[in-house]
PDB file of C-alpha atoms in Angstrom:
ATOM      1  CA  UNK K 774       6.667  -3.673  15.420  1.00 94.00           C
ATOM      2  CA  UNK K 775       8.055  -3.500  11.908  1.00 96.00           C
ATOM      3  CA  UNK K 776      10.658  -0.768  11.529  1.00 97.00           C
ATOM      4  CA  UNK K 777      13.069   0.352   8.825  1.00 98.00           C
ATOM      5  CA  UNK K 778      15.885   2.633   9.975  1.00 98.00           C
ATOM      6  CA  UNK K 779      17.972   4.358   7.342  1.00 98.00           C
ATOM      7  CA  UNK K 780      21.413   5.925   7.517  1.00 98.00           C
ATOM      8  CA  UNK K 781      21.833   9.658   7.869  1.00 97.00           C
ATOM      9  CA  UNK K 782      22.012  12.512   5.343  1.00 98.00           C
ATOM     10  CA  UNK K 783      24.931  12.647   2.980  1.00 98.00           C
ATOM     11  CA  UNK K 784      26.557  15.298   0.795  1.00 98.00           C
ATOM     12  CA  UNK K 785      28.523  14.114  -2.234  1.00 97.00           C
ATOM     13  CA  UNK K 786      30.326  15.647  -5.170  1.00 97.00           C
ATOM     14  CA  UNK K 787      29.203  14.930  -8.691  1.00 97.00           C
ATOM     15  CA  UNK K 788      30.818  11.780 -10.013  1.00 97.00           C
ATOM     16  CA  UNK K 789      31.073  10.129  -6.609  1.00 97.00           C
ATOM     17  CA  UNK K 790      29.094   7.148  -5.317  1.00 98.00           C
ATOM     18  CA  UNK K 791      26.782   6.933  -2.335  1.00 98.00           C
ATOM     19  CA  UNK K 792      25.613   4.037  -0.211  1.00 98.00           C
ATOM     20  CA  UNK K 793      22.460   4.248   1.888  1.00 98.00           C
ATOM     21  CA  UNK K 794      21.643   1.557   4.420  1.00 98.00           C
ATOM     22  CA  UNK K 795      18.264   0.351   5.665  1.00 98.00           C
ATOM     23  CA  UNK K 796      18.273  -1.730   8.828  1.00 98.00           C
ATOM     24  CA  UNK K 797      15.052  -3.635   9.351  1.00 98.00           C
ATOM     25  CA  UNK K 798      13.535  -5.095  12.502  1.00 97.00           C
ATOM     26  CA  UNK K 799      10.308  -6.633  13.741  1.00 97.00           C
ATOM     27  CA  UNK K 800       9.823  -9.216  10.993  1.00 97.00           C
ATOM     28  CA  UNK K 801      11.595 -12.053   9.202  1.00 97.00           C
ATOM     29  CA  UNK K 802      13.855 -10.215   6.756  1.00 97.00           C
ATOM     30  CA  UNK K 803      13.961 -12.978   4.174  1.00 96.00           C
ATOM     31  CA  UNK K 804      10.176 -13.212   3.851  1.00 96.00           C
ATOM     32  CA  UNK K 805       9.746  -9.785   2.254  1.00 96.00           C
ATOM     33  CA  UNK K 806      11.457  -7.929  -0.526  1.00 96.00           C
ATOM     34  CA  UNK K 807      12.868  -4.442  -0.050  1.00 97.00           C
ATOM     35  CA  UNK K 808      12.399  -1.677  -2.581  1.00 97.00           C
ATOM     36  CA  UNK K 809      14.158   1.657  -2.933  1.00 98.00           C
ATOM     37  CA  UNK K 810      12.179   4.722  -3.951  1.00 98.00           C
ATOM     38  CA  UNK K 811      13.313   8.283  -4.321  1.00 97.00           C
ATOM     39  CA  UNK K 812      11.691  11.710  -4.240  1.00 96.00           C
ATOM     40  CA  UNK K 813      13.483  14.631  -5.835  1.00 95.00           C
ATOM     41  CA  UNK K 814      12.749  18.112  -4.444  1.00 93.00           C
ATOM     42  CA  UNK K 815       9.187  19.117  -5.249  1.00 89.00           C
ATOM     43  CA  UNK K 816       8.638  15.925  -7.208  1.00 91.00           C
ATOM     44  CA  UNK K 817       6.722  12.704  -6.768  1.00 92.00           C
ATOM     45  CA  UNK K 818       7.953   9.211  -6.008  1.00 96.00           C
ATOM     46  CA  UNK K 819      10.075   7.122  -8.323  1.00 97.00           C
ATOM     47  CA  UNK K 820      10.751   3.431  -7.814  1.00 96.00           C
ATOM     48  CA  UNK K 821      14.415   2.590  -8.337  1.00 97.00           C
ATOM     49  CA  UNK K 822      14.670  -1.108  -7.736  1.00 96.00           C
ATOM     50  CA  UNK K 823      13.978  -4.128  -5.573  1.00 96.00           C
ATOM     51  CA  UNK K 824      15.751  -7.063  -4.021  1.00 96.00           C
ATOM     52  CA  UNK K 825      14.436 -10.500  -3.162  1.00 96.00           C
ATOM     53  CA  UNK K 826      16.030 -10.776   0.264  1.00 96.00           C
ATOM     54  CA  UNK K 827      15.751 -14.562   0.275  1.00 94.00           C
ATOM     55  CA  UNK K 828      17.337 -15.399  -3.066  1.00 94.00           C
ATOM     56  CA  UNK K 829      19.200 -12.168  -3.799  1.00 92.00           C
ATOM     57  CA  UNK K 830      17.476 -11.594  -7.145  1.00 94.00           C
ATOM     58  CA  UNK K 831      17.302  -7.924  -8.074  1.00 96.00           C
ATOM     59  CA  UNK K 832      15.277  -5.846 -10.479  1.00 94.00           C
ATOM     60  CA  UNK K 833      16.161  -2.273 -11.347  1.00 96.00           C
ATOM     61  CA  UNK K 834      14.261   0.491 -13.070  1.00 94.00           C
ATOM     62  CA  UNK K 835      15.653   0.923 -16.555  1.00 94.00           C
ATOM     63  CA  UNK K 836      16.517   4.545 -15.831  1.00 93.00           C
ATOM     64  CA  UNK K 837      19.095   3.466 -13.234  1.00 94.00           C
ATOM     65  CA  UNK K 838      20.500   0.370 -14.906  1.00 91.00           C
ATOM     66  CA  UNK K 839      24.269   0.450 -14.725  1.00 93.00           C
ATOM     67  CA  UNK K 840      24.403   3.001 -11.905  1.00 96.00           C
ATOM     68  CA  UNK K 841      22.433   1.358  -9.117  1.00 97.00           C
ATOM     69  CA  UNK K 842      23.209  -1.694  -6.995  1.00 98.00           C
ATOM     70  CA  UNK K 843      20.900  -3.041  -4.311  1.00 97.00           C
ATOM     71  CA  UNK K 844      22.231  -5.591  -1.864  1.00 97.00           C
ATOM     72  CA  UNK K 845      21.039  -7.286   1.307  1.00 97.00           C
ATOM     73  CA  UNK K 846      22.868  -8.652   4.321  1.00 97.00           C
ATOM     74  CA  UNK K 847      20.694 -11.341   5.861  1.00 97.00           C
ATOM     75  CA  UNK K 848      22.954 -11.608   8.923  1.00 97.00           C
ATOM     76  CA  UNK K 849      22.038  -8.053   9.957  1.00 97.00           C
ATOM     77  CA  UNK K 850      18.644  -7.758   8.200  1.00 97.00           C
ATOM     78  CA  UNK K 851      19.946  -4.730   6.355  1.00 98.00           C
ATOM     79  CA  UNK K 852      19.439  -3.642   2.768  1.00 98.00           C
ATOM     80  CA  UNK K 853      21.727  -1.278   0.897  1.00 98.00           C
ATOM     81  CA  UNK K 854      21.375   1.066  -2.047  1.00 98.00           C
ATOM     82  CA  UNK K 855      24.474   2.137  -3.928  1.00 98.00           C
ATOM     83  CA  UNK K 856      24.213   4.786  -6.616  1.00 98.00           C
ATOM     84  CA  UNK K 857      27.273   5.535  -8.708  1.00 97.00           C
ATOM     85  CA  UNK K 858      28.368   8.435 -10.891  1.00 97.00           C
ATOM     86  CA  UNK K 859      26.197  10.906  -9.008  1.00 97.00           C
ATOM     87  CA  UNK K 860      24.798  13.977 -10.725  1.00 97.00           C
ATOM     88  CA  UNK K 861      23.241  17.094  -9.168  1.00 96.00           C
ATOM     89  CA  UNK K 862      19.814  15.894 -10.303  1.00 95.00           C
ATOM     90  CA  UNK K 863      20.270  12.829  -8.094  1.00 97.00           C
ATOM     91  CA  UNK K 864      19.683  15.147  -5.146  1.00 98.00           C
ATOM     92  CA  UNK K 865      16.667  13.570  -3.471  1.00 97.00           C
ATOM     93  CA  UNK K 866      15.274  11.814  -0.441  1.00 97.00           C
ATOM     94  CA  UNK K 867      15.897   8.108  -0.802  1.00 98.00           C
ATOM     95  CA  UNK K 868      13.507   5.724   0.920  1.00 98.00           C
ATOM     96  CA  UNK K 869      13.652   2.028   1.528  1.00 98.00           C
ATOM     97  CA  UNK K 870      10.339   0.256   1.930  1.00 98.00           C
ATOM     98  CA  UNK K 871       9.206  -3.267   2.633  1.00 97.00           C
ATOM     99  CA  UNK K 872       7.387  -5.034  -0.165  1.00 92.00           C
ATOM    100  CA  UNK K 873       4.334  -5.879   1.898  1.00 89.00           C
ATOM    101  CA  UNK K 874       3.129  -8.658  -0.407  1.00 89.00           C
ATOM    102  CA  UNK K 875       6.290 -10.675   0.212  1.00 86.00           C
ATOM    103  CA  UNK K 876       8.829 -11.762  -2.372  1.00 87.00           C
ATOM    104  CA  UNK K 877       6.879 -11.351  -5.611  1.00 86.00           C
ATOM    105  CA  UNK K 878       8.521  -8.109  -6.648  1.00 84.00           C
ATOM    106  CA  UNK K 879       5.087  -6.663  -7.391  1.00 86.00           C
ATOM    107  CA  UNK K 880       3.874  -5.053  -4.231  1.00 93.00           C
ATOM    108  CA  UNK K 881       2.667  -2.076  -2.358  1.00 95.00           C
ATOM    109  CA  UNK K 882       5.085  -0.662   0.172  1.00 97.00           C
ATOM    110  CA  UNK K 883       4.663  -0.723   3.931  1.00 93.00           C
ATOM    111  CA  UNK K 884       6.272   0.431   6.026  1.00 96.00           C
ATOM    112  CA  UNK K 885       8.802   2.909   4.688  1.00 98.00           C
ATOM    113  CA  UNK K 886      12.066   4.001   6.213  1.00 98.00           C
ATOM    114  CA  UNK K 887      12.340   7.563   7.419  1.00 97.00           C
ATOM    115  CA  UNK K 888      14.184   8.643   4.301  1.00 97.00           C
ATOM    116  CA  UNK K 889      17.775   9.716   3.647  1.00 98.00           C
ATOM    117  CA  UNK K 890      18.582  13.043   2.039  1.00 98.00           C
ATOM    118  CA  UNK K 891      21.365  12.744  -0.490  1.00 98.00           C
ATOM    119  CA  UNK K 892      22.661  16.067  -1.771  1.00 98.00           C
ATOM    120  CA  UNK K 893      24.911  16.128  -4.818  1.00 97.00           C
ATOM    121  CA  UNK K 894      26.946  19.248  -5.461  1.00 96.00           C
ATOM    122  CA  UNK K 895      28.632  20.155  -8.706  1.00 91.00           C
TER     123      UNK K 895
ATOM    124  CA  UNK I 130       5.745   1.709 -17.922  1.00 91.00           C
ATOM    125  CA  UNK I 131       2.187   2.161 -16.730  1.00 96.00           C
ATOM    126  CA  UNK I 132       1.323   5.836 -16.288  1.00 97.00           C
ATOM    127  CA  UNK I 133      -0.951   6.907 -13.462  1.00 98.00           C
ATOM    128  CA  UNK I 134      -2.623  10.287 -13.782  1.00 98.00           C
ATOM    129  CA  UNK I 135      -4.235  11.799 -10.726  1.00 98.00           C
ATOM    130  CA  UNK I 136      -6.841  14.512 -10.713  1.00 94.00           C
ATOM    131  CA  UNK I 137      -7.071  17.141  -9.537  1.00 96.00           C
ATOM    132  CA  UNK I 138      -3.490  18.244  -8.853  1.00 97.00           C
ATOM    133  CA  UNK I 139      -4.740  20.148  -5.833  1.00 97.00           C
ATOM    134  CA  UNK I 140      -7.979  20.289  -3.944  1.00 96.00           C
ATOM    135  CA  UNK I 141      -9.342  22.578  -1.234  1.00 97.00           C
ATOM    136  CA  UNK I 142     -12.197  21.200   0.835  1.00 97.00           C
ATOM    137  CA  UNK I 143     -13.954  22.599   3.879  1.00 97.00           C
ATOM    138  CA  UNK I 144     -13.756  20.755   7.161  1.00 97.00           C
ATOM    139  CA  UNK I 145     -16.493  18.130   7.331  1.00 97.00           C
ATOM    140  CA  UNK I 146     -16.991  18.082   3.567  1.00 97.00           C
ATOM    141  CA  UNK I 147     -16.196  15.292   1.114  1.00 98.00           C
ATOM    142  CA  UNK I 148     -12.895  15.089  -0.733  1.00 98.00           C
ATOM    143  CA  UNK I 149     -12.520  12.959  -3.847  1.00 98.00           C
ATOM    144  CA  UNK I 150      -9.266  12.146  -5.632  1.00 98.00           C
ATOM    145  CA  UNK I 151      -9.083  10.264  -8.921  1.00 98.00           C
ATOM    146  CA  UNK I 152      -6.367   8.059 -10.330  1.00 98.00           C
ATOM    147  CA  UNK I 153      -6.484   6.902 -13.936  1.00 98.00           C
ATOM    148  CA  UNK I 154      -4.182   4.204 -15.257  1.00 98.00           C
ATOM    149  CA  UNK I 155      -2.870   3.954 -18.814  1.00 98.00           C
ATOM    150  CA  UNK I 156      -3.775   0.268 -18.768  1.00 97.00           C
ATOM    151  CA  UNK I 157      -5.953  -2.043 -16.743  1.00 97.00           C
ATOM    152  CA  UNK I 158      -4.639  -2.970 -13.308  1.00 97.00           C
ATOM    153  CA  UNK I 159      -7.115  -5.806 -12.881  1.00 96.00           C
ATOM    154  CA  UNK I 160      -5.966  -9.400 -12.679  1.00 94.00           C
ATOM    155  CA  UNK I 161      -8.120 -11.142 -10.073  1.00 92.00           C
ATOM    156  CA  UNK I 162      -7.453  -8.080  -7.933  1.00 95.00           C
ATOM    157  CA  UNK I 163      -6.806  -4.456  -8.767  1.00 97.00           C
ATOM    158  CA  UNK I 164      -3.090  -3.832  -8.316  1.00 97.00           C
ATOM    159  CA  UNK I 165      -3.435  -0.335  -6.932  1.00 98.00           C
ATOM    160  CA  UNK I 166      -2.492   1.253  -3.605  1.00 98.00           C
ATOM    161  CA  UNK I 167      -3.075   4.661  -2.044  1.00 98.00           C
ATOM    162  CA  UNK I 168      -0.724   6.587   0.238  1.00 98.00           C
ATOM    163  CA  UNK I 169      -0.923   9.691   2.376  1.00 98.00           C
ATOM    164  CA  UNK I 170       2.213  11.814   2.510  1.00 97.00           C
ATOM    165  CA  UNK I 171       3.084  14.625   4.875  1.00 96.00           C
ATOM    166  CA  UNK I 172       6.281  16.633   4.586  1.00 92.00           C
ATOM    167  CA  UNK I 173       8.985  15.282   6.851  1.00 90.00           C
ATOM    168  CA  UNK I 174       7.352  11.871   7.217  1.00 94.00           C
ATOM    169  CA  UNK I 175       7.506   8.752   5.094  1.00 94.00           C
ATOM    170  CA  UNK I 176       4.404   7.893   3.068  1.00 96.00           C
ATOM    171  CA  UNK I 177       1.670   6.046   4.913  1.00 97.00           C
ATOM    172  CA  UNK I 178      -0.149   3.223   3.171  1.00 98.00           C
ATOM    173  CA  UNK I 179      -3.919   3.733   3.245  1.00 98.00           C
ATOM    174  CA  UNK I 180      -5.306   1.113   0.848  1.00 98.00           C
ATOM    175  CA  UNK I 181      -4.118  -1.863  -1.141  1.00 97.00           C
ATOM    176  CA  UNK I 182      -5.942  -3.947  -3.742  1.00 97.00           C
ATOM    177  CA  UNK I 183      -7.644  -0.602  -4.479  1.00 97.00           C
ATOM    178  CA  UNK I 184     -10.174  -0.856  -1.650  1.00 97.00           C
ATOM    179  CA  UNK I 185      -8.710  -2.808   1.274  1.00 97.00           C
ATOM    180  CA  UNK I 186      -8.256  -0.339   4.094  1.00 97.00           C
ATOM    181  CA  UNK I 187      -5.091  -0.693   6.182  1.00 97.00           C
ATOM    182  CA  UNK I 188      -5.637  -1.342   9.862  1.00 96.00           C
ATOM    183  CA  UNK I 189      -5.818   1.942  11.753  1.00 96.00           C
ATOM    184  CA  UNK I 190      -6.933   4.061   8.801  1.00 97.00           C
ATOM    185  CA  UNK I 191     -10.142   5.877   9.765  1.00 97.00           C
ATOM    186  CA  UNK I 192     -13.257   4.615   8.040  1.00 96.00           C
ATOM    187  CA  UNK I 193     -13.973   8.083   6.658  1.00 97.00           C
ATOM    188  CA  UNK I 194     -11.397   7.045   4.046  1.00 98.00           C
ATOM    189  CA  UNK I 195     -12.564   4.740   1.264  1.00 98.00           C
ATOM    190  CA  UNK I 196     -10.991   3.399  -1.897  1.00 98.00           C
ATOM    191  CA  UNK I 197     -12.919   2.264  -4.942  1.00 97.00           C
ATOM    192  CA  UNK I 198     -12.677   1.587  -8.637  1.00 97.00           C
ATOM    193  CA  UNK I 199     -11.529  -1.137 -10.972  1.00 97.00           C
ATOM    194  CA  UNK I 200      -9.582  -1.605 -14.176  1.00 97.00           C
ATOM    195  CA  UNK I 201      -8.242   1.818 -15.109  1.00 98.00           C
ATOM    196  CA  UNK I 202     -10.231   4.220 -12.925  1.00 98.00           C
ATOM    197  CA  UNK I 203      -9.865   4.528  -9.191  1.00 98.00           C
ATOM    198  CA  UNK I 204     -11.043   6.902  -6.491  1.00 98.00           C
ATOM    199  CA  UNK I 205      -9.959   7.820  -2.988  1.00 98.00           C
ATOM    200  CA  UNK I 206     -12.712   9.445  -0.975  1.00 98.00           C
ATOM    201  CA  UNK I 207     -12.625  11.144   2.397  1.00 98.00           C
ATOM    202  CA  UNK I 208     -16.226  11.408   3.497  1.00 97.00           C
ATOM    203  CA  UNK I 209     -15.798  14.140   6.100  1.00 96.00           C
ATOM    204  CA  UNK I 210     -12.513  16.007   5.955  1.00 97.00           C
ATOM    205  CA  UNK I 211     -10.623  16.462   9.203  1.00 97.00           C
ATOM    206  CA  UNK I 212      -7.736  18.860   9.775  1.00 97.00           C
ATOM    207  CA  UNK I 213      -5.252  16.003  10.069  1.00 96.00           C
ATOM    208  CA  UNK I 214      -6.118  14.793   6.563  1.00 97.00           C
ATOM    209  CA  UNK I 215      -4.268  17.702   4.950  1.00 97.00           C
ATOM    210  CA  UNK I 216      -1.326  16.526   2.892  1.00 97.00           C
ATOM    211  CA  UNK I 217      -0.473  14.875  -0.384  1.00 97.00           C
ATOM    212  CA  UNK I 218      -2.073  11.704  -1.691  1.00 98.00           C
ATOM    213  CA  UNK I 219      -0.519   9.309  -4.169  1.00 98.00           C
ATOM    214  CA  UNK I 220      -1.728   6.260  -6.008  1.00 98.00           C
ATOM    215  CA  UNK I 221       0.721   3.502  -6.950  1.00 98.00           C
ATOM    216  CA  UNK I 222       0.345   0.510  -9.229  1.00 97.00           C
ATOM    217  CA  UNK I 223       2.132  -2.797  -8.756  1.00 95.00           C
ATOM    218  CA  UNK I 224       0.669  -4.601 -11.751  1.00 96.00           C
ATOM    219  CA  UNK I 225       4.071  -4.208 -13.395  1.00 94.00           C
ATOM    220  CA  UNK I 226       7.197  -2.177 -12.597  1.00 93.00           C
ATOM    221  CA  UNK I 227       5.862   0.055  -9.805  1.00 95.00           C
ATOM    222  CA  UNK I 228       4.888   3.578 -10.703  1.00 97.00           C
ATOM    223  CA  UNK I 229       3.201   6.384  -8.796  1.00 98.00           C
ATOM    224  CA  UNK I 230       0.736   9.057  -9.720  1.00 98.00           C
ATOM    225  CA  UNK I 231       2.010  12.634  -9.634  1.00 97.00           C
ATOM    226  CA  UNK I 232       0.175  13.333  -6.384  1.00 97.00           C
ATOM    227  CA  UNK I 233      -2.795  15.413  -5.270  1.00 98.00           C
ATOM    228  CA  UNK I 234      -2.387  18.142  -2.687  1.00 97.00           C
ATOM    229  CA  UNK I 235      -5.315  18.301  -0.270  1.00 98.00           C
ATOM    230  CA  UNK I 236      -5.872  21.518   1.654  1.00 97.00           C
ATOM    231  CA  UNK I 237      -8.556  23.000   3.821  1.00 95.00           C
TER     232      UNK I 237
END
């Protein structure tokens, strides 16, 4: 059974950085990309970026360029999202999700992790 | 970025009646297949994939759900609304940098 388990909720001060982990199981990690998607309170979903878990190639949404880093540890089948220089409007639920198509970087997402609430205080 | 616009923003349907949600893309999503997916979202849970390639139903999704459309106009239909179908529904395109519609809230 494919499963993505994310790290727990975090509270950060503005200007700090946060790292969220996403441990995967039930499939071959390097055969599927992993995307990160966030949902601010009362808002819809926003794709942040993606990593090719086989080659390490990454693609980030322009909005987050320079602040976001996505990495993958193939030895533990875990993906990571790091977001720097946090602002209060970064308060959101952050989800990892498997790119179900594979490693194309153009995919629907299934399944999703349970989500990680990141709260940024001023 | 491709903009997806869903309509309506919210929808109230009686149990057993049909619910229809629309998703319109700012550009065609068709290239051999239609690069559009549908999700169901309930508060406190991660989104659940319902359809990919616009009309391919995910295993386990009840057949009262159907996805249709091509190019720029897509529809999610629930033929006979059940209580457990209440929630938010989102379309998502993966023709280019992924984007989501703003969501449609479905209520009884």
